[in-house]
Amino acid sequence: MPDRRAASRGYRRARPGMMRRGAKKGFAMKKLLPPVAVLLALALASAEPPKKPVKGPPLPEADAKVLEKINAVRKLAGVGPVTIDAAMSKACAGHAAYLLKHFDAMMKAGTSMHTEDPKLEGYTKEGAAAGKASDIHYVEPAEAVDGWMASLYHRIPLLNADLLKVGLGYVKGTANPPWVCCVDVLTGLPSLTEERAKVVMYPADAQKDVPLDFGGERPTPIPDDPDQKGGFPVTATFREIVKVTEATATLKDATGAEVPVWLSTPEKTAQPQGQRNTVALIAQDPLKPATTYTVTVDAKVDGKAWKKVWRFTTKK
């Protein structure tokens, strides 16, 4: 029979899932949790541990030095770093090997080093494509970056703000040439976005220890200079989705005197293919050491006036 005394004291039989008055805390939860707990335990047991980012093999020392140099100058110019792509690098190495094998014949014939002949030994489709997309030099790989930065047409793609990855391939030769080094600077470009404002200046504003001399290149951006000696190129490169017109520019030394320059623009250039969307000044003589120069560039960008003034200081 029911305990009437218990009922008179206000107690009543607990319904399923209801905690009795005075029962220990957690009693009702113990009745309800086992199915949930079992499912949770099974889920945790079957879940894979978080995956760590997969890192590729470390770069060879020479490759790492080249990448470090490229990203150092890109940082100075205010653009992001790039990575080295393995497939692109394999194609660059193939083109470098092709050039080394046929270097003398190509030089005598005046053949472009950015091409491959399908009839010649060492030709590959990938190598030919890499040749068309690469900066090429004939010195030790890390030194090649310095040479490209001292030029005009080979500097421009290295500082492209949109560039995400490069290919790097090289082979060691004999005395002539001692090296062949290729860096693919075009294949790693993504599709252009609508961000139109970015302009890359080099030397950058407030940059110090800037070299003094134009490094020379083929084709030359200063064909009217008989001795091909000039100052370290000064460039302002616009994104290729904008139209740059009516560009003018000046270079002044620390006294405010205007320096005679070779000026090339997207509208007026010695080599349209290499110039791209760049305004370039090359002093007609090497720059003076330990001197602060002021650059002024005026242009119309998509029909609107644009002006930039910046300064840099040369090395002692």
JSON list of N, CA and C in Angstrom, two decimals, residues 144-192:
[
{"chain": "A", "resi": 144, "resn": "ALA", "atom": "N", "xyz": [72.42, 36.32, -60.27]},
{"chain": "A", "resi": 144, "resn": "ALA", "atom": "CA", "xyz": [71.53, 36.67, -61.39]},
{"chain": "A", "resi": 144, "resn": "ALA", "atom": "C", "xyz": [70.43, 37.64, -60.95]},
{"chain": "A", "resi": 145, "resn": "VAL", "atom": "N", "xyz": [69.94, 37.49, -59.73]},
{"chain": "A", "resi": 145, "resn": "VAL", "atom": "CA", "xyz": [68.88, 38.38, -59.24]},
{"chain": "A", "resi": 145, "resn": "VAL", "atom": "C", "xyz": [69.39, 39.82, -59.22]},
{"chain": "A", "resi": 146, "resn": "ASP", "atom": "N", "xyz": [70.63, 40.03, -58.78]},
{"chain": "A", "resi": 146, "resn": "ASP", "atom": "CA", "xyz": [71.20, 41.38, -58.77]},
{"chain": "A", "resi": 146, "resn": "ASP", "atom": "C", "xyz": [71.27, 41.94, -60.20]},
{"chain": "A", "resi": 147, "resn": "GLY", "atom": "N", "xyz": [71.65, 41.09, -61.14]},
{"chain": "A", "resi": 147, "resn": "GLY", "atom": "CA", "xyz": [71.72, 41.54, -62.53]},
{"chain": "A", "resi": 147, "resn": "GLY", "atom": "C", "xyz": [70.37, 41.93, -63.07]},
{"chain": "A", "resi": 148, "resn": "TRP", "atom": "N", "xyz": [69.34, 41.14, -62.79]},
{"chain": "A", "resi": 148, "resn": "TRP", "atom": "CA", "xyz": [68.00, 41.47, -63.27]},
{"chain": "A", "resi": 148, "resn": "TRP", "atom": "C", "xyz": [67.48, 42.76, -62.64]},
{"chain": "A", "resi": 149, "resn": "MET", "atom": "N", "xyz": [67.77, 42.96, -61.36]},
{"chain": "A", "resi": 149, "resn": "MET", "atom": "CA", "xyz": [67.29, 44.18, -60.70]},
{"chain": "A", "resi": 149, "resn": "MET", "atom": "C", "xyz": [68.02, 45.42, -61.20]},
{"chain": "A", "resi": 150, "resn": "ALA", "atom": "N", "xyz": [69.20, 45.25, -61.75]},
{"chain": "A", "resi": 150, "resn": "ALA", "atom": "CA", "xyz": [69.94, 46.38, -62.31]},
{"chain": "A", "resi": 150, "resn": "ALA", "atom": "C", "xyz": [69.56, 46.65, -63.76]},
{"chain": "A", "resi": 151, "resn": "SER", "atom": "N", "xyz": [68.61, 45.88, -64.28]},
{"chain": "A", "resi": 151, "resn": "SER", "atom": "CA", "xyz": [68.13, 46.07, -65.64]},
{"chain": "A", "resi": 151, "resn": "SER", "atom": "C", "xyz": [66.72, 46.67, -65.61]},
{"chain": "A", "resi": 152, "resn": "LEU", "atom": "N", "xyz": [66.12, 46.80, -66.76]},
{"chain": "A", "resi": 152, "resn": "LEU", "atom": "CA", "xyz": [64.75, 47.32, -66.83]},
{"chain": "A", "resi": 152, "resn": "LEU", "atom": "C", "xyz": [63.76, 46.22, -67.16]},
{"chain": "A", "resi": 153, "resn": "TYR", "atom": "N", "xyz": [63.88, 45.63, -68.34]},
{"chain": "A", "resi": 153, "resn": "TYR", "atom": "CA", "xyz": [62.87, 44.68, -68.81]},
{"chain": "A", "resi": 153, "resn": "TYR", "atom": "C", "xyz": [62.81, 43.39, -67.98]},
{"chain": "A", "resi": 154, "resn": "HIS", "atom": "N", "xyz": [63.96, 43.03, -67.37]},
{"chain": "A", "resi": 154, "resn": "HIS", "atom": "CA", "xyz": [63.97, 41.81, -66.55]},
{"chain": "A", "resi": 154, "resn": "HIS", "atom": "C", "xyz": [63.55, 42.09, -65.11]},
{"chain": "A", "resi": 155, "resn": "ARG", "atom": "N", "xyz": [63.66, 43.34, -64.69]},
{"chain": "A", "resi": 155, "resn": "ARG", "atom": "CA", "xyz": [63.20, 43.71, -63.35]},
{"chain": "A", "resi": 155, "resn": "ARG", "atom": "C", "xyz": [61.69, 43.72, -63.26]},
{"chain": "A", "resi": 156, "resn": "ILE", "atom": "N", "xyz": [61.04, 44.26, -64.27]},
{"chain": "A", "resi": 156, "resn": "ILE", "atom": "CA", "xyz": [59.60, 44.50, -64.22]},
{"chain": "A", "resi": 156, "resn": "ILE", "atom": "C", "xyz": [58.80, 43.27, -63.80]},
{"chain": "A", "resi": 157, "resn": "PRO", "atom": "N", "xyz": [58.99, 42.10, -64.44]},
{"chain": "A", "resi": 157, "resn": "PRO", "atom": "CA", "xyz": [58.17, 40.95, -64.03]},
{"chain": "A", "resi": 157, "resn": "PRO", "atom": "C", "xyz": [58.50, 40.42, -62.64]},
{"chain": "A", "resi": 158, "resn": "LEU", "atom": "N", "xyz": [59.77, 40.58, -62.20]},
{"chain": "A", "resi": 158, "resn": "LEU", "atom": "CA", "xyz": [60.13, 40.12, -60.86]},
{"chain": "A", "resi": 158, "resn": "LEU", "atom": "C", "xyz": [59.38, 40.87, -59.77]},
{"chain": "A", "resi": 159, "resn": "LEU", "atom": "N", "xyz": [59.02, 42.13, -60.04]},
{"chain": "A", "resi": 159, "resn": "LEU", "atom": "CA", "xyz": [58.33, 42.96, -59.05]},
{"chain": "A", "resi": 159, "resn": "LEU", "atom": "C", "xyz": [56.83, 43.04, -59.30]},
{"chain": "A", "resi": 160, "resn": "ASN", "atom": "N", "xyz": [56.31, 42.20, -60.17]},
{"chain": "A", "resi": 160, "resn": "ASN", "atom": "CA", "xyz": [54.88, 42.22, -60.45]},
{"chain": "A", "resi": 160, "resn": "ASN", "atom": "C", "xyz": [54.11, 41.94, -59.16]},
{"chain": "A", "resi": 161, "resn": "ALA", "atom": "N", "xyz": [53.23, 42.86, -58.78]},
{"chain": "A", "resi": 161, "resn": "ALA", "atom": "CA", "xyz": [52.49, 42.73, -57.52]},
{"chain": "A", "resi": 161, "resn": "ALA", "atom": "C", "xyz": [51.58, 41.51, -57.51]},
{"chain": "A", "resi": 162, "resn": "ASP", "atom": "N", "xyz": [51.19, 41.00, -58.67]},
{"chain": "A", "resi": 162, "resn": "ASP", "atom": "CA", "xyz": [50.27, 39.87, -58.75]},
{"chain": "A", "resi": 162, "resn": "ASP", "atom": "C", "xyz": [50.97, 38.51, -58.71]},
{"chain": "A", "resi": 163, "resn": "LEU", "atom": "N", "xyz": [52.29, 38.50, -58.86]},
{"chain": "A", "resi": 163, "resn": "LEU", "atom": "CA", "xyz": [53.02, 37.24, -58.96]},
{"chain": "A", "resi": 163, "resn": "LEU", "atom": "C", "xyz": [52.94, 36.46, -57.65]},
{"chain": "A", "resi": 164, "resn": "LEU", "atom": "N", "xyz": [52.63, 35.16, -57.75]},
{"chain": "A", "resi": 164, "resn": "LEU", "atom": "CA", "xyz": [52.48, 34.31, -56.56]},
{"chain": "A", "resi": 164, "resn": "LEU", "atom": "C", "xyz": [53.57, 33.25, -56.46]},
{"chain": "A", "resi": 165, "resn": "LYS", "atom": "N", "xyz": [54.04, 32.74, -57.60]},
{"chain": "A", "resi": 165, "resn": "LYS", "atom": "CA", "xyz": [55.05, 31.69, -57.58]},
{"chain": "A", "resi": 165, "resn": "LYS", "atom": "C", "xyz": [55.94, 31.81, -58.79]},
{"chain": "A", "resi": 166, "resn": "VAL", "atom": "N", "xyz": [57.14, 31.28, -58.68]},
{"chain": "A", "resi": 166, "resn": "VAL", "atom": "CA", "xyz": [58.11, 31.31, -59.77]},
{"chain": "A", "resi": 166, "resn": "VAL", "atom": "C", "xyz": [58.66, 29.91, -59.99]},
{"chain": "A", "resi": 167, "resn": "GLY", "atom": "N", "xyz": [59.23, 29.70, -61.16]},
{"chain": "A", "resi": 167, "resn": "GLY", "atom": "CA", "xyz": [60.01, 28.50, -61.41]},
{"chain": "A", "resi": 167, "resn": "GLY", "atom": "C", "xyz": [61.48, 28.88, -61.41]},
{"chain": "A", "resi": 168, "resn": "LEU", "atom": "N", "xyz": [62.34, 27.99, -60.97]},
{"chain": "A", "resi": 168, "resn": "LEU", "atom": "CA", "xyz": [63.77, 28.26, -60.92]},
{"chain": "A", "resi": 168, "resn": "LEU", "atom": "C", "xyz": [64.53, 27.04, -61.41]},
{"chain": "A", "resi": 169, "resn": "GLY", "atom": "N", "xyz": [65.33, 27.24, -62.45]},
{"chain": "A", "resi": 169, "resn": "GLY", "atom": "CA", "xyz": [66.16, 26.15, -62.97]},
{"chain": "A", "resi": 169, "resn": "GLY", "atom": "C", "xyz": [67.49, 26.68, -63.45]},
{"chain": "A", "resi": 170, "resn": "TYR", "atom": "N", "xyz": [68.56, 25.92, -63.25]},
{"chain": "A", "resi": 170, "resn": "TYR", "atom": "CA", "xyz": [69.88, 26.39, -63.65]},
{"chain": "A", "resi": 170, "resn": "TYR", "atom": "C", "xyz": [70.81, 25.20, -63.87]},
{"chain": "A", "resi": 171, "resn": "VAL", "atom": "N", "xyz": [71.83, 25.44, -64.66]},
{"chain": "A", "resi": 171, "resn": "VAL", "atom": "CA", "xyz": [72.87, 24.43, -64.87]},
{"chain": "A", "resi": 171, "resn": "VAL", "atom": "C", "xyz": [74.21, 25.14, -64.85]},
{"chain": "A", "resi": 172, "resn": "LYS", "atom": "N", "xyz": [75.21, 24.45, -64.35]},
{"chain": "A", "resi": 172, "resn": "LYS", "atom": "CA", "xyz": [76.57, 25.01, -64.32]},
{"chain": "A", "resi": 172, "resn": "LYS", "atom": "C", "xyz": [77.27, 24.63, -65.60]},
{"chain": "A", "resi": 173, "resn": "GLY", "atom": "N", "xyz": [77.87, 25.64, -66.25]},
{"chain": "A", "resi": 173, "resn": "GLY", "atom": "CA", "xyz": [78.55, 25.39, -67.50]},
{"chain": "A", "resi": 173, "resn": "GLY", "atom": "C", "xyz": [80.06, 25.41, -67.34]},
{"chain": "A", "resi": 174, "resn": "THR", "atom": "N", "xyz": [80.72, 25.89, -68.38]},
{"chain": "A", "resi": 174, "resn": "THR", "atom": "CA", "xyz": [82.18, 26.01, -68.35]},
{"chain": "A", "resi": 174, "resn": "THR", "atom": "C", "xyz": [82.51, 27.50, -68.32]},
{"chain": "A", "resi": 175, "resn": "ALA", "atom": "N", "xyz": [83.51, 27.90, -69.06]},
{"chain": "A", "resi": 175, "resn": "ALA", "atom": "CA", "xyz": [83.89, 29.31, -69.05]},
{"chain": "A", "resi": 175, "resn": "ALA", "atom": "C", "xyz": [82.88, 30.17, -69.78]},
{"chain": "A", "resi": 176, "resn": "ASN", "atom": "N", "xyz": [82.27, 29.63, -70.82]},
{"chain": "A", "resi": 176, "resn": "ASN", "atom": "CA", "xyz": [81.35, 30.43, -71.63]},
{"chain": "A", "resi": 176, "resn": "ASN", "atom": "C", "xyz": [80.15, 29.59, -72.06]},
{"chain": "A", "resi": 177, "resn": "PRO", "atom": "N", "xyz": [79.00, 29.72, -71.36]},
{"chain": "A", "resi": 177, "resn": "PRO", "atom": "CA", "xyz": [78.82, 30.55, -70.16]},
{"chain": "A", "resi": 177, "resn": "PRO", "atom": "C", "xyz": [79.13, 29.74, -68.91]},
{"chain": "A", "resi": 178, "resn": "PRO", "atom": "N", "xyz": [79.47, 30.40, -67.80]},
{"chain": "A", "resi": 178, "resn": "PRO", "atom": "CA", "xyz": [79.74, 29.66, -66.56]},
{"chain": "A", "resi": 178, "resn": "PRO", "atom": "C", "xyz": [78.47, 29.07, -65.94]},
{"chain": "A", "resi": 179, "resn": "TRP", "atom": "N", "xyz": [77.35, 29.72, -66.17]},
{"chain": "A", "resi": 179, "resn": "TRP", "atom": "CA", "xyz": [76.05, 29.24, -65.68]},
{"chain": "A", "resi": 179, "resn": "TRP", "atom": "C", "xyz": [74.97, 29.60, -66.69]},
{"chain": "A", "resi": 180, "resn": "VAL", "atom": "N", "xyz": [73.87, 28.88, -66.64]},
{"chain": "A", "resi": 180, "resn": "VAL", "atom": "CA", "xyz": [72.63, 29.32, -67.29]},
{"chain": "A", "resi": 180, "resn": "VAL", "atom": "C", "xyz": [71.54, 29.24, -66.23]},
{"chain": "A", "resi": 181, "resn": "CYS", "atom": "N", "xyz": [70.92, 30.37, -65.97]},
{"chain": "A", "resi": 181, "resn": "CYS", "atom": "CA", "xyz": [69.92, 30.45, -64.90]},
{"chain": "A", "resi": 181, "resn": "CYS", "atom": "C", "xyz": [68.61, 30.99, -65.47]},
{"chain": "A", "resi": 182, "resn": "CYS", "atom": "N", "xyz": [67.51, 30.28, -65.23]},
{"chain": "A", "resi": 182, "resn": "CYS", "atom": "CA", "xyz": [66.19, 30.68, -65.72]},
{"chain": "A", "resi": 182, "resn": "CYS", "atom": "C", "xyz": [65.21, 30.81, -64.54]},
{"chain": "A", "resi": 183, "resn": "VAL", "atom": "N", "xyz": [64.49, 31.91, -64.48]},
{"chain": "A", "resi": 183, "resn": "VAL", "atom": "CA", "xyz": [63.42, 32.08, -63.50]},
{"chain": "A", "resi": 183, "resn": "VAL", "atom": "C", "xyz": [62.14, 32.42, -64.25]},
{"chain": "A", "resi": 184, "resn": "ASP", "atom": "N", "xyz": [61.17, 31.53, -64.17]},
{"chain": "A", "resi": 184, "resn": "ASP", "atom": "CA", "xyz": [59.87, 31.73, -64.82]},
{"chain": "A", "resi": 184, "resn": "ASP", "atom": "C", "xyz": [59.08, 32.74, -64.00]},
{"chain": "A", "resi": 185, "resn": "VAL", "atom": "N", "xyz": [58.83, 33.91, -64.59]},
{"chain": "A", "resi": 185, "resn": "VAL", "atom": "CA", "xyz": [58.17, 35.00, -63.88]},
{"chain": "A", "resi": 185, "resn": "VAL", "atom": "C", "xyz": [56.78, 35.31, -64.43]},
{"chain": "A", "resi": 186, "resn": "LEU", "atom": "N", "xyz": [56.28, 34.47, -65.33]},
{"chain": "A", "resi": 186, "resn": "LEU", "atom": "CA", "xyz": [54.98, 34.74, -65.94]},
{"chain": "A", "resi": 186, "resn": "LEU", "atom": "C", "xyz": [53.94, 33.65, -65.69]},
{"chain": "A", "resi": 187, "resn": "THR", "atom": "N", "xyz": [54.37, 32.38, -65.66]},
{"chain": "A", "resi": 187, "resn": "THR", "atom": "CA", "xyz": [53.41, 31.29, -65.52]},
{"chain": "A", "resi": 187, "resn": "THR", "atom": "C", "xyz": [52.66, 31.36, -64.18]},
{"chain": "A", "resi": 188, "resn": "GLY", "atom": "N", "xyz": [53.29, 31.89, -63.15]},
{"chain": "A", "resi": 188, "resn": "GLY", "atom": "CA", "xyz": [52.68, 31.94, -61.83]},
{"chain": "A", "resi": 188, "resn": "GLY", "atom": "C", "xyz": [51.75, 33.11, -61.60]},
{"chain": "A", "resi": 189, "resn": "LEU", "atom": "N", "xyz": [51.41, 33.82, -62.65]},
{"chain": "A", "resi": 189, "resn": "LEU", "atom": "CA", "xyz": [50.48, 34.95, -62.50]},
{"chain": "A", "resi": 189, "resn": "LEU", "atom": "C", "xyz": [49.04, 34.47, -62.48]},
{"chain": "A", "resi": 190, "resn": "PRO", "atom": "N", "xyz": [48.25, 34.93, -61.51]},
{"chain": "A", "resi": 190, "resn": "PRO", "atom": "CA", "xyz": [46.83, 34.56, -61.50]},
{"chain": "A", "resi": 190, "resn": "PRO", "atom": "C", "xyz": [46.04, 35.45, -62.45]},
{"chain": "A", "resi": 191, "resn": "SER", "atom": "N", "xyz": [44.75, 35.18, -62.58]},
{"chain": "A", "resi": 191, "resn": "SER", "atom": "CA", "xyz": [43.89, 36.07, -63.36]},
{"chain": "A", "resi": 191, "resn": "SER", "atom": "C", "xyz": [43.82, 37.42, -62.66]},
{"chain": "A", "resi": 192, "resn": "LEU", "atom": "N", "xyz": [43.83, 38.48, -63.44]},
{"chain": "A", "resi": 192, "resn": "LEU", "atom": "CA", "xyz": [43.81, 39.82, -62.86]},
{"chain": "A", "resi": 192, "resn": "LEU", "atom": "C", "xyz": [42.47, 40.11, -62.21]}
]
